[in-house]
Short mmCIF file of C-alpha atoms and ligand atoms in Angstrom, two decimals:
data_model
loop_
_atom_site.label_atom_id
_atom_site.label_comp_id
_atom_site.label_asym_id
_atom_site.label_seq_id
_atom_site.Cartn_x
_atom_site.Cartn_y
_atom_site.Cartn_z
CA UNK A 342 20.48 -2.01 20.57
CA UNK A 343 24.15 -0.89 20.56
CA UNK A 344 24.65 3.29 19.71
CA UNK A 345 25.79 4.38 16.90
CA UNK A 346 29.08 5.42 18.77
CA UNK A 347 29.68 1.75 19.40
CA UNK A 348 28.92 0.02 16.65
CA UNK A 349 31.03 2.41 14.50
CA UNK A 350 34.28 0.51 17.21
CA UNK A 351 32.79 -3.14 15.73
CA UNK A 352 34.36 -5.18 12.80
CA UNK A 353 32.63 -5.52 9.70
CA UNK A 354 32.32 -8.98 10.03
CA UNK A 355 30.22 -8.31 13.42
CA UNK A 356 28.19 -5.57 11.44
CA UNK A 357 27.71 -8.02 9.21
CA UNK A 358 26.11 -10.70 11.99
CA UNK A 359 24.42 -7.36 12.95
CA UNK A 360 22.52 -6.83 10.11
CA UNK A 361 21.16 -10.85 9.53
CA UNK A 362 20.15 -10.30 13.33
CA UNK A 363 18.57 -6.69 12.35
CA UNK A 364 16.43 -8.13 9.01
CA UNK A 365 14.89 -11.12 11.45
CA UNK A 366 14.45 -9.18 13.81
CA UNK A 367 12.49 -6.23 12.19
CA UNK A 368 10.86 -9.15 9.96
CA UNK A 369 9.04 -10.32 13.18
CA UNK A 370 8.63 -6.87 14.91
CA UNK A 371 5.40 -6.42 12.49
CA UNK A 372 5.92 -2.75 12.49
CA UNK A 373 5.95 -2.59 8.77
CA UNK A 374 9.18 -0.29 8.93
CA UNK A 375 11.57 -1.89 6.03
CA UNK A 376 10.22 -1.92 3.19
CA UNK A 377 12.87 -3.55 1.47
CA UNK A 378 16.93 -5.31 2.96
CA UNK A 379 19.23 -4.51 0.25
CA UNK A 380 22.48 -3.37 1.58
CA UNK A 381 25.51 -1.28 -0.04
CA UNK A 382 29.00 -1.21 1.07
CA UNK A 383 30.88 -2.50 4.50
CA UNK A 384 30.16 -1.31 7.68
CA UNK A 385 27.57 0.07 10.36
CA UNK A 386 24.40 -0.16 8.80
CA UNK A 387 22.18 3.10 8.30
CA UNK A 388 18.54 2.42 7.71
CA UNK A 389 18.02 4.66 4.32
CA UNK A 390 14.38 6.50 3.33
CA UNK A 391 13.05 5.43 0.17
CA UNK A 392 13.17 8.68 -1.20
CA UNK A 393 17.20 8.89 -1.04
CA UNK A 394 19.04 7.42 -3.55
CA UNK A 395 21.12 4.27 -3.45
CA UNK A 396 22.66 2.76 -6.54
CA UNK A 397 21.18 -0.07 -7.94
CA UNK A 398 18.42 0.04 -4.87
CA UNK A 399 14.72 0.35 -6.08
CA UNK A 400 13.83 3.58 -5.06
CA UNK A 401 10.13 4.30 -4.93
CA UNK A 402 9.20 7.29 -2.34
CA UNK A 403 6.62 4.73 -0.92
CA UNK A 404 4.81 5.17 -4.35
CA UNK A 405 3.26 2.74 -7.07
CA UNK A 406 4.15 5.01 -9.76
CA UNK A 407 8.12 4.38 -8.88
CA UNK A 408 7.72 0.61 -8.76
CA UNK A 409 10.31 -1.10 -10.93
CA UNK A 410 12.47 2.46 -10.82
CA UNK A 411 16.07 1.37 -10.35
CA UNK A 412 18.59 4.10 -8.65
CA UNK A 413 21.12 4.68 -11.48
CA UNK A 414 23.07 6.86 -8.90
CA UNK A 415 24.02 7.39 -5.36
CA UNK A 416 22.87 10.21 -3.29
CA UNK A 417 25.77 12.33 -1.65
CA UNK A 418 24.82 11.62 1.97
CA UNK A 419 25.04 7.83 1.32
CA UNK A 420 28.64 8.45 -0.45
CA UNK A 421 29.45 10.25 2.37
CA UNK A 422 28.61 8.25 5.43
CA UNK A 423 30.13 5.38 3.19
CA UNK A 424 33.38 7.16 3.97
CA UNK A 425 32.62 7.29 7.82
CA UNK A 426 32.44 3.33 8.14
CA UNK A 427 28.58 3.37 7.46
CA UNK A 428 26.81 1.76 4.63
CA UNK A 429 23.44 1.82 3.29
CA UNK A 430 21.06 -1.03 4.56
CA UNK A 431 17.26 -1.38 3.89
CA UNK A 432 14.53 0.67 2.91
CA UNK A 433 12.72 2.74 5.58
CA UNK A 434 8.79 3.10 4.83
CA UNK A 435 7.22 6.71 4.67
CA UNK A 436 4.16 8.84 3.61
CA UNK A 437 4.18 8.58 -0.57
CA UNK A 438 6.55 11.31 -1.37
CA UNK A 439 7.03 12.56 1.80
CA UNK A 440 3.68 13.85 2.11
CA UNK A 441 2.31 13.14 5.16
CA UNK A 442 2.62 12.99 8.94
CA UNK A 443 1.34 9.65 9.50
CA UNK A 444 3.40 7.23 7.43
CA UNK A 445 -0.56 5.81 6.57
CA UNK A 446 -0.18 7.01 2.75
CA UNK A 447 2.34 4.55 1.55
CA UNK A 448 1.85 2.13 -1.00
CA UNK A 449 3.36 -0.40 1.22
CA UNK A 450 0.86 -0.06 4.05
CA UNK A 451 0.82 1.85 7.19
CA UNK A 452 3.95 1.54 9.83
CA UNK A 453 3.34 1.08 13.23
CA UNK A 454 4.58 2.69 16.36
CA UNK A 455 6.56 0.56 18.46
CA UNK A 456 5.18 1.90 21.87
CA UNK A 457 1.28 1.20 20.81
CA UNK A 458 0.19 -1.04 18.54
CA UNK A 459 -2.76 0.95 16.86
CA UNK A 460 0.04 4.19 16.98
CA UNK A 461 1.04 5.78 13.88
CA UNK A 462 4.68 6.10 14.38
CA UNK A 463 4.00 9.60 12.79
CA UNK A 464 5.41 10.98 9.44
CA UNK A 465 6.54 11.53 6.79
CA UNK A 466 9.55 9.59 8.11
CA UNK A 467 8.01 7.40 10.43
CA UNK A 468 9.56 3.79 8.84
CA UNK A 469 13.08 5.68 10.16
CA UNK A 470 11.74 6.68 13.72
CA UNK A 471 9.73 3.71 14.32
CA UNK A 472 12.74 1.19 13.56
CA UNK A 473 15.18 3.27 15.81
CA UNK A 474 12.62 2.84 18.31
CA UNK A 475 11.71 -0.57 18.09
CA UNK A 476 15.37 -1.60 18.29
CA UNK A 477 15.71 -2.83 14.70
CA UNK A 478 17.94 0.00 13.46
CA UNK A 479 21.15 1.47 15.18
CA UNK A 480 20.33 4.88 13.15
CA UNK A 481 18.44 5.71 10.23
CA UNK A 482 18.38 8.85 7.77
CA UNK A 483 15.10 10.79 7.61
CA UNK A 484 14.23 13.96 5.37
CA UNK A 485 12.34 16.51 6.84
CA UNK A 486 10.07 19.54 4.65
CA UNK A 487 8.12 20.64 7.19
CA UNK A 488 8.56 18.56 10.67
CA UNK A 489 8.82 14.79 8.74
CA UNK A 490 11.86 13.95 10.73
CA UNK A 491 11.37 15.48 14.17
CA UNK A 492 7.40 14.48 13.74
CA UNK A 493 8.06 10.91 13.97
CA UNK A 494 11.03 10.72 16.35
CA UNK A 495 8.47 13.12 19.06
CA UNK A 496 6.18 10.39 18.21
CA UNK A 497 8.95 7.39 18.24
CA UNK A 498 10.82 8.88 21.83
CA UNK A 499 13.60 8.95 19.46
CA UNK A 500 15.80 11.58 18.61
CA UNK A 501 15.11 13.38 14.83
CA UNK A 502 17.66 16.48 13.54
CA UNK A 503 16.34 18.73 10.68
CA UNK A 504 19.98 20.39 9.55
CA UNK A 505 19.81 24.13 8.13
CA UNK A 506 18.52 24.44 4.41
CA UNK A 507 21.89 24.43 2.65
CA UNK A 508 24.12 22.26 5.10
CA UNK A 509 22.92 18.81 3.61
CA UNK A 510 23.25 17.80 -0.03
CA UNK A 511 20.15 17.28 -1.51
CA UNK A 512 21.73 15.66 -4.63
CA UNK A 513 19.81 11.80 -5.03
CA UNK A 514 16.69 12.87 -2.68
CA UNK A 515 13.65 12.34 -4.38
CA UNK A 516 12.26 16.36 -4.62
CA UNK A 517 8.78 16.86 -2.81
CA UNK A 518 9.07 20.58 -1.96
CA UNK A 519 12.87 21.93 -3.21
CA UNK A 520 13.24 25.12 -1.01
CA UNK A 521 12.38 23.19 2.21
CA UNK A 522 13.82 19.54 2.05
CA UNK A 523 16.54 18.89 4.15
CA UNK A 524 18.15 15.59 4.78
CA UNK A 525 18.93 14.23 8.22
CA UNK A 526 19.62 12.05 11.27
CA UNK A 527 16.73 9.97 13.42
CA UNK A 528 19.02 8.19 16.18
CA UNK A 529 18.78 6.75 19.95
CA UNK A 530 20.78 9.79 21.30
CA UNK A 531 21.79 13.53 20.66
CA UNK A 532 25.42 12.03 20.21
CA UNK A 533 24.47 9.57 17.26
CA UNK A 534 22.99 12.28 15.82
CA UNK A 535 25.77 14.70 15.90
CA UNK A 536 27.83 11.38 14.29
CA UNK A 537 25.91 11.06 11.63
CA UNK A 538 24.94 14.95 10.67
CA UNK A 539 28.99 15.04 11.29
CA UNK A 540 29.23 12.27 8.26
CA UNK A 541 26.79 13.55 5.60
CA UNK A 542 27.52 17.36 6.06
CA UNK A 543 29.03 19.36 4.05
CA UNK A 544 29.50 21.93 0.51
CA UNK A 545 28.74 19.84 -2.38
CA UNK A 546 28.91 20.62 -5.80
CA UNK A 547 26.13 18.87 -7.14
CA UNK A 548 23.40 20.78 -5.20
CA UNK A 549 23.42 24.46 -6.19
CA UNK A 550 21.61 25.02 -3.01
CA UNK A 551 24.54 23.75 -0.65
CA UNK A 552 25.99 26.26 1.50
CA UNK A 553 30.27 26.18 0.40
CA UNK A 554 31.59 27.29 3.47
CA UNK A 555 33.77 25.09 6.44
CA UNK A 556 32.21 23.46 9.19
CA UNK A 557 33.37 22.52 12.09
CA UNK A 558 32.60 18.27 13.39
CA UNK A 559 30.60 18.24 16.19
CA UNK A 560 30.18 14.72 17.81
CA UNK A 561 33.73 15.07 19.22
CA UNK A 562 33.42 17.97 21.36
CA UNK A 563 29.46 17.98 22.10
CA UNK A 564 29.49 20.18 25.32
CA UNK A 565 26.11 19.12 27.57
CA UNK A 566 27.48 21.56 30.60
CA UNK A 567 26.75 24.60 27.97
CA UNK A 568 24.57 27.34 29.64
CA UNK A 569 22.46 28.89 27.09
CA UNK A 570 19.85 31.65 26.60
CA UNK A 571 16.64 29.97 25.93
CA UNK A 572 13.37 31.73 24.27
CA UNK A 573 9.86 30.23 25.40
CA UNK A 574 7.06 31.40 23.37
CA UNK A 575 3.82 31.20 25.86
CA UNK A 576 0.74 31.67 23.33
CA UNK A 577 2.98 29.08 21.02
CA UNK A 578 2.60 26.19 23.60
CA UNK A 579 -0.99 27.06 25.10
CA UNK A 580 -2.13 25.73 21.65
CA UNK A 581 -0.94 22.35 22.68
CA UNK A 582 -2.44 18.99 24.65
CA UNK A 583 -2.31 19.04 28.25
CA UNK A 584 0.12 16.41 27.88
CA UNK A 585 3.06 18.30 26.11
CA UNK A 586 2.34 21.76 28.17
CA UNK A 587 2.65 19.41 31.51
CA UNK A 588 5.93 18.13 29.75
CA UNK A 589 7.04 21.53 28.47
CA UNK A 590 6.59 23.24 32.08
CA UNK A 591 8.85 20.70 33.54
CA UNK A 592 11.36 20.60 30.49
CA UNK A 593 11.68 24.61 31.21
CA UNK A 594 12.49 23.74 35.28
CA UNK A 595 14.89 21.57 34.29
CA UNK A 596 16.87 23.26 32.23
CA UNK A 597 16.46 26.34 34.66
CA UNK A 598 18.32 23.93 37.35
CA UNK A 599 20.79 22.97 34.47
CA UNK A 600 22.03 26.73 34.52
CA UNK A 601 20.28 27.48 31.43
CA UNK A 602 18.83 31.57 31.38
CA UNK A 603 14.94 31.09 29.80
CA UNK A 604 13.20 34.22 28.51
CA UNK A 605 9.91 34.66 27.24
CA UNK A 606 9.74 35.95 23.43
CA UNK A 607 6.57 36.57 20.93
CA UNK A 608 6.04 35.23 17.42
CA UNK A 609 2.95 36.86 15.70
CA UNK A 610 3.11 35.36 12.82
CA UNK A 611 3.17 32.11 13.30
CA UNK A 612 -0.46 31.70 13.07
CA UNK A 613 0.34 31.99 9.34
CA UNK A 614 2.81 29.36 8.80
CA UNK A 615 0.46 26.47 7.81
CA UNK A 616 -1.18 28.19 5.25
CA UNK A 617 1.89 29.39 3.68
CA UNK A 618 3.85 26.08 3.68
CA UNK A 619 0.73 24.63 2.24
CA UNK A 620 0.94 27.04 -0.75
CA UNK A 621 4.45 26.95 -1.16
CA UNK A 622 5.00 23.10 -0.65
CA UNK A 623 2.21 22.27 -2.62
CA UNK A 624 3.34 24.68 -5.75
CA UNK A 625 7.00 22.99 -5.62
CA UNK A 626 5.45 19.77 -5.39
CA UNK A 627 3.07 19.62 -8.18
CA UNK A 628 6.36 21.46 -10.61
CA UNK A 629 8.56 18.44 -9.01
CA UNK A 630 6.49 15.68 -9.72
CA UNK A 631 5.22 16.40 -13.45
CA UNK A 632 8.44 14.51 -14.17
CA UNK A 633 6.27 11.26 -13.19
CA UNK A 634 4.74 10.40 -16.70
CA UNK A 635 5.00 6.57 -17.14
CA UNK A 636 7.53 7.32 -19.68
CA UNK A 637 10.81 8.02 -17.71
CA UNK A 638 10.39 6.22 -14.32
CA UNK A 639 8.51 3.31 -12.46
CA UNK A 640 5.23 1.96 -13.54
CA UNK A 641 3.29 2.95 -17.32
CA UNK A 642 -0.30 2.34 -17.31
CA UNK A 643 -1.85 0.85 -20.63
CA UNK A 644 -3.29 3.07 -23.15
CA UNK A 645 -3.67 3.91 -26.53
CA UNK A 646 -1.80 6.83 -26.88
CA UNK A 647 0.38 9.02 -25.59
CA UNK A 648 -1.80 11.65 -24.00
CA UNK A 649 -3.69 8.79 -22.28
CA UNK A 650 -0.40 7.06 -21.18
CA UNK A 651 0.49 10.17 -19.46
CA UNK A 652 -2.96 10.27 -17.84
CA UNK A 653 -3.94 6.90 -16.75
CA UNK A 654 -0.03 6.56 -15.37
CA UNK A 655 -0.63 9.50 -13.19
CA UNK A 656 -4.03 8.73 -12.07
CA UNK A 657 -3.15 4.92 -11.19
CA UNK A 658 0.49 5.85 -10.07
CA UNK A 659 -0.40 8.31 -7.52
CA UNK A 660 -2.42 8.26 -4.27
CA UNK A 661 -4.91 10.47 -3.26
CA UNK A 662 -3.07 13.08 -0.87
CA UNK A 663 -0.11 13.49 -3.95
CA UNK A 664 -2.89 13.73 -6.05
CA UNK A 665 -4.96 16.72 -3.83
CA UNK A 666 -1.49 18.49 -3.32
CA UNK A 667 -0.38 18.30 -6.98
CA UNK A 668 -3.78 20.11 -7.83
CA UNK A 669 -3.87 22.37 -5.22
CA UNK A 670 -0.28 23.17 -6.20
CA UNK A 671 -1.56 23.74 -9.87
CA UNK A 672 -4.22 25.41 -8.70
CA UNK A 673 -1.57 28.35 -6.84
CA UNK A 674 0.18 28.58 -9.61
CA UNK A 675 -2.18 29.07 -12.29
CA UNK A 676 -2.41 32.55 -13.66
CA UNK A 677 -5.05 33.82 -12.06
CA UNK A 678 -4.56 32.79 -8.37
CA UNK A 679 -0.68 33.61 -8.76
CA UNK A 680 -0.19 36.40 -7.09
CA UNK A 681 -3.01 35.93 -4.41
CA UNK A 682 -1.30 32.89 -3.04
CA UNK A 683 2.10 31.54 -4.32
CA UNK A 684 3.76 35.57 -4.31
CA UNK A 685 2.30 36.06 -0.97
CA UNK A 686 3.29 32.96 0.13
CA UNK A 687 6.46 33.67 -0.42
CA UNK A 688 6.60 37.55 1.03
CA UNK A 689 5.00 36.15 4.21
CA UNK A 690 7.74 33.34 4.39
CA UNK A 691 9.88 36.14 4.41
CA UNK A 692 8.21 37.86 7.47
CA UNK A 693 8.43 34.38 9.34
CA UNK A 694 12.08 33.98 9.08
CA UNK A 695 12.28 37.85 9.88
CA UNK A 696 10.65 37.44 13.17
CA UNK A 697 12.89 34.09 14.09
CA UNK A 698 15.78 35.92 13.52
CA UNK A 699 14.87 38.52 15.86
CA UNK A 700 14.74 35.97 18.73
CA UNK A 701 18.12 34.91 17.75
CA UNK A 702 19.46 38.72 18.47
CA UNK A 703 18.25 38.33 22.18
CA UNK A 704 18.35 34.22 22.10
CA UNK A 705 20.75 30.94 21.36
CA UNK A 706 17.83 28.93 21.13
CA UNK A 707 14.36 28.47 20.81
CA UNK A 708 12.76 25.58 22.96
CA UNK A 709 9.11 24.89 21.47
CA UNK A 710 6.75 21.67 21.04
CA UNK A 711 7.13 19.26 18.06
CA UNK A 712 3.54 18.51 17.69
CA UNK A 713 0.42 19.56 19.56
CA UNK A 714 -0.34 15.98 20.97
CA UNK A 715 1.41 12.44 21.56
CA UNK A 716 0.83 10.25 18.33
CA UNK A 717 -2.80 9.67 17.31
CA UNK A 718 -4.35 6.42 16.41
CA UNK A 719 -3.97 4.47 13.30
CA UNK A 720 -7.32 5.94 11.26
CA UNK A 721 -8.09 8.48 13.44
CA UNK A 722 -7.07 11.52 10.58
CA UNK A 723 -9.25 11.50 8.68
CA UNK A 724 -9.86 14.89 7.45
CA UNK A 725 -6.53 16.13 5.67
CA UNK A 726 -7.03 19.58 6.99
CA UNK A 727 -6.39 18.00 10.61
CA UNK A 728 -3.71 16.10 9.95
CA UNK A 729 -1.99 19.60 8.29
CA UNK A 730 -2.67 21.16 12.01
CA UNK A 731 -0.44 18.63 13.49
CA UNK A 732 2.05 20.51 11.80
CA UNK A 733 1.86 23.99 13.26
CA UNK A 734 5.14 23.76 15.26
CA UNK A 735 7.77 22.08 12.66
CA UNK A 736 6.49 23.93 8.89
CA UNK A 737 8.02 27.51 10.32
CA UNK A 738 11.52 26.71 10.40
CA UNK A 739 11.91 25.03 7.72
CA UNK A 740 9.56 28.05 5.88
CA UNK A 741 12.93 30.23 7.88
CA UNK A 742 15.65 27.80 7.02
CA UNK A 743 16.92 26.70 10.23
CA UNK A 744 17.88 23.87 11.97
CA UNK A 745 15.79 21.77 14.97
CA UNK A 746 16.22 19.21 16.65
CA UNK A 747 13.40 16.60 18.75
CA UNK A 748 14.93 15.16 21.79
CA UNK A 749 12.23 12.75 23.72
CA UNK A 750 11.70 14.46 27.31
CA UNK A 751 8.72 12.26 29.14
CA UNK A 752 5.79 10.06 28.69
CA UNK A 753 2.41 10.55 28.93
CA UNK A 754 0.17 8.41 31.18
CA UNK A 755 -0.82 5.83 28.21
CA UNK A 756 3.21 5.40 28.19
CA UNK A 757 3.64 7.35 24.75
CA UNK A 758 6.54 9.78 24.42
CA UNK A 759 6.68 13.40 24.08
CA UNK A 760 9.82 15.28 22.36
CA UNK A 761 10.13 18.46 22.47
CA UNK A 762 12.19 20.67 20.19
CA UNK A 763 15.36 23.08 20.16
CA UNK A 764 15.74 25.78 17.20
CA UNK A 765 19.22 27.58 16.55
CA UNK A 766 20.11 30.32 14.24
CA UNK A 767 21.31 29.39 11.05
CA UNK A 768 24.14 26.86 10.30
CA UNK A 769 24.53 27.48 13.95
CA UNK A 770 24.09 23.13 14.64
CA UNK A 771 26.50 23.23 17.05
CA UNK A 772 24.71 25.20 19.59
CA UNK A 773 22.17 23.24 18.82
CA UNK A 774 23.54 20.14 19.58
CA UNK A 775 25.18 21.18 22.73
CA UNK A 776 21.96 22.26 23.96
CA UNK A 777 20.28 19.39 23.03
CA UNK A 778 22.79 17.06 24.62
CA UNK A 779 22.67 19.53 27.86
CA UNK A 780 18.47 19.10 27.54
CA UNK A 781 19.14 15.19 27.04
CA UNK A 782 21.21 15.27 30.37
CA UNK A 783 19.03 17.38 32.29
CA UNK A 784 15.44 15.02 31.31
CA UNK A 785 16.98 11.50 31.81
CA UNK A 786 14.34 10.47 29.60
CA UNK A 787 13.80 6.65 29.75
CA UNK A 788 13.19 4.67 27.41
N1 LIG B 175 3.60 16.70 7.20
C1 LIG B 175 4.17 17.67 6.31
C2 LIG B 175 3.63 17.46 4.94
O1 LIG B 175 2.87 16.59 4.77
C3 LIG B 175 5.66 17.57 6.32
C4 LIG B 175 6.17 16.46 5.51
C5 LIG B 175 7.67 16.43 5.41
O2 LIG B 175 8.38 17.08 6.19
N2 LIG B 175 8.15 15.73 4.40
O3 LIG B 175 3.95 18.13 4.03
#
């Protein structure tokens, strides 16, 4: 498949071949990544989420309850990379509403990772990672609340950039947890990434949350010879499968022989940060999705009146994860259990952030695994509280804020890929990226 880099030099009328070749292709790949081939506009085509808006696009969050829900707007990323010779084109299948780390909870059936066929491509953007992978998609846009784009592309040996909270408009993404969704880039390479975070940054009006300051474009002077200060965190990685700590001791001699100074740092409380996300994303969830009633959007149940409407339009429209996370959500917000959980929650996000901020006195990045094993087989979570452990690494920076990014690094003897991620200080992407491209260059990872 052609970069991102490259196909932005292409006429529109060989992006337009492109994309006949990309929908028979991916229609015979039987990964179950599109879920849908509408495209919008001229240009390189960007494989979109379903939870990010696209006018006139059906727009369902890989839910029944948003079936026949028509996008009366555009999201600001897609107007954006619009203006960067990109368009939108197809739907890219995910965990319903983002919840998940699988992509096995969509209404459109589980996707499958292109390097083992009973893989999950992992979640909740694994329809994104998967096609990048698989070759039917020259980049794709991902959102990530706690790990769901750098989850899939470790998974996917693709790379997956979580932006700072703040840098990417959220105006048009479909809310699942407000203070922690970030839009961004799942591409072949670091430099595609940098492209497209390039494209869709930026202040925007129409998200009171988006940080209204100048930033500088980093694709064009990505610096891979950078030599960086690098924080390891021992007990972090112990927690993880022989495979990544094999693939994590090598990263660190690598980029040890790339000039790059590695020091060893502590973070107590990590040991906290799955709880806490899973107060805090569960309490914005079940206040974002009340709005689903079978009145305004997608699919209304029969019934006999209006209380029951509500009702059986909620209990048919939603699965069974969005329905355990809008009650435990409910269930930390409700009078009672208030302040023991959501207000604590939230003082103890503090404390997180607190502690990676310290690192970033001494530090200019953070190098730490994306998940504690290589992708899992199709069926083999079972329990939800598992599958919410194969979080531990991503939830704490986007409970701080910051940005990450997954860059693929090796392969594990089954021949499935290991990423492993970078961490910067706030709206500080482009160290981030030049250390990524600088760990790209120093792993030769191949695909
Ligand atoms: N797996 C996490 C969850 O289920 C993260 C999902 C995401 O980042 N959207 O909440």
């Amino acid at each position: 498949m052609i970069t991102l880099k490259e196909a932005l030099t292409k006429s529109n009328e060989e992006m337009s071949a492109l994309r006949v070749d990309l929908e028979s292709k991916a229609k015979a790949s039987g990964l179950n990544a599109y879920i849908g081939f509408e495209s919008s506009g001229e240009g390189v085509p960007i494989l979109i989420k379903d939870n990010i808006q696209v006018k006139g696009w059906s727009v369902t969050a890989g839910s029944k309850i948003l079936q026949g829900y028509i996008a009366p707007y555009e999201a600001t990323v897609i107007v954006n990379l619009k203006m960067k010779g990109m368009m939108a084109f197809g739907r890219a299948n995910m965990d319903e509403f983002a919840m998940g780390s699988t992509t096995e909870s969509s209404f459109y059936g589980a996707t499958v990772n292109p390097h083992g066929e009973n893989r999950v491509p992992g979640g909740s953007s694994g329809g994104s990672a998967a096609a990048v992978a698989g070759g039917i998609a020259i980049a794709a846009l991902g959102s990530d609340t706690g790990g769901s784009i750098r989850q899939p592309a470790a998974y996917c040996g693709v790379v997956g950039m979580k932006p700072t909270y703040g840098r990417v408009s959220r105006f048009g993404l479909g809310a699942y947890a407000s203070s922690l969704d970030q839009i961004g880039p799942i591409t072949q390479n670091v430099e595609d990434a940098a492209i497209l975070y390039d494209a869709i940054k930026g202040h925007d009006d129409k998200d009171s949350t988006s940080a209204d300051f100048e930033i500088e474009d980093i694709a064009n002077n990505l610096n891979p010879d950078v030599k960086l200060t690098i924080a390891v965190i021992d007990s972090y990685v112990e927690a993880a499968d022989a495979d990544i700590q094999n693939a994590f001791k090598e990263t660190m001699v690598k980029l040890e022989a790339a000039g790059h100074t590695i020091v060893r740092k502590e973070l107590s409380n990590t040991k906290y940060d799955i709880a806490t996300y899973y107060v805090l994303a569960t309490a914005e969830a079940a206040t974002n999705l009340a709005r689903y009633d079978g009145v305004r959007y997608g699919t209304r149940a029969e019934s006999k009146n209006t209380e029951e409407l509500f009702y059986n339009s909620r209990s048919e429209g939603f699965g069974e994860e969005v329905k355990r996370r809008i009650m435990l959500g409910n269930f930390v917000l409700s009078s009672g259990y208030y302040d023991a959980y959501y207000v604590k929650a939230q003082k103890v996000r503090h404390l997180i952030r607190d502690e990676f901020n310290a690192i970033f006195e001494e530090a200019d990045l953070i190098l730490s695994p994306v998940a504690p094993s290589v992708a899992p087989k199709i069926g083999e979570n079972e329990d939800p509280l598992e599958m919410y452990k194969s979080d531990m690494y991503t939830l704490g920076i986007n409970l701080a804020g910051l940005p990450g990014i997954s860059v693929p690094v090796a392969k594990n003897d089954d021949g499935m890929p290991v990423g492993l991620q970078l961490i910067a200080k706030a709206f500080n992407e482009k160290t981030l990226f030049d250390g990524a491209a600088s760990l790209e260059k120093a792993v030769n990872y191949t695909k």
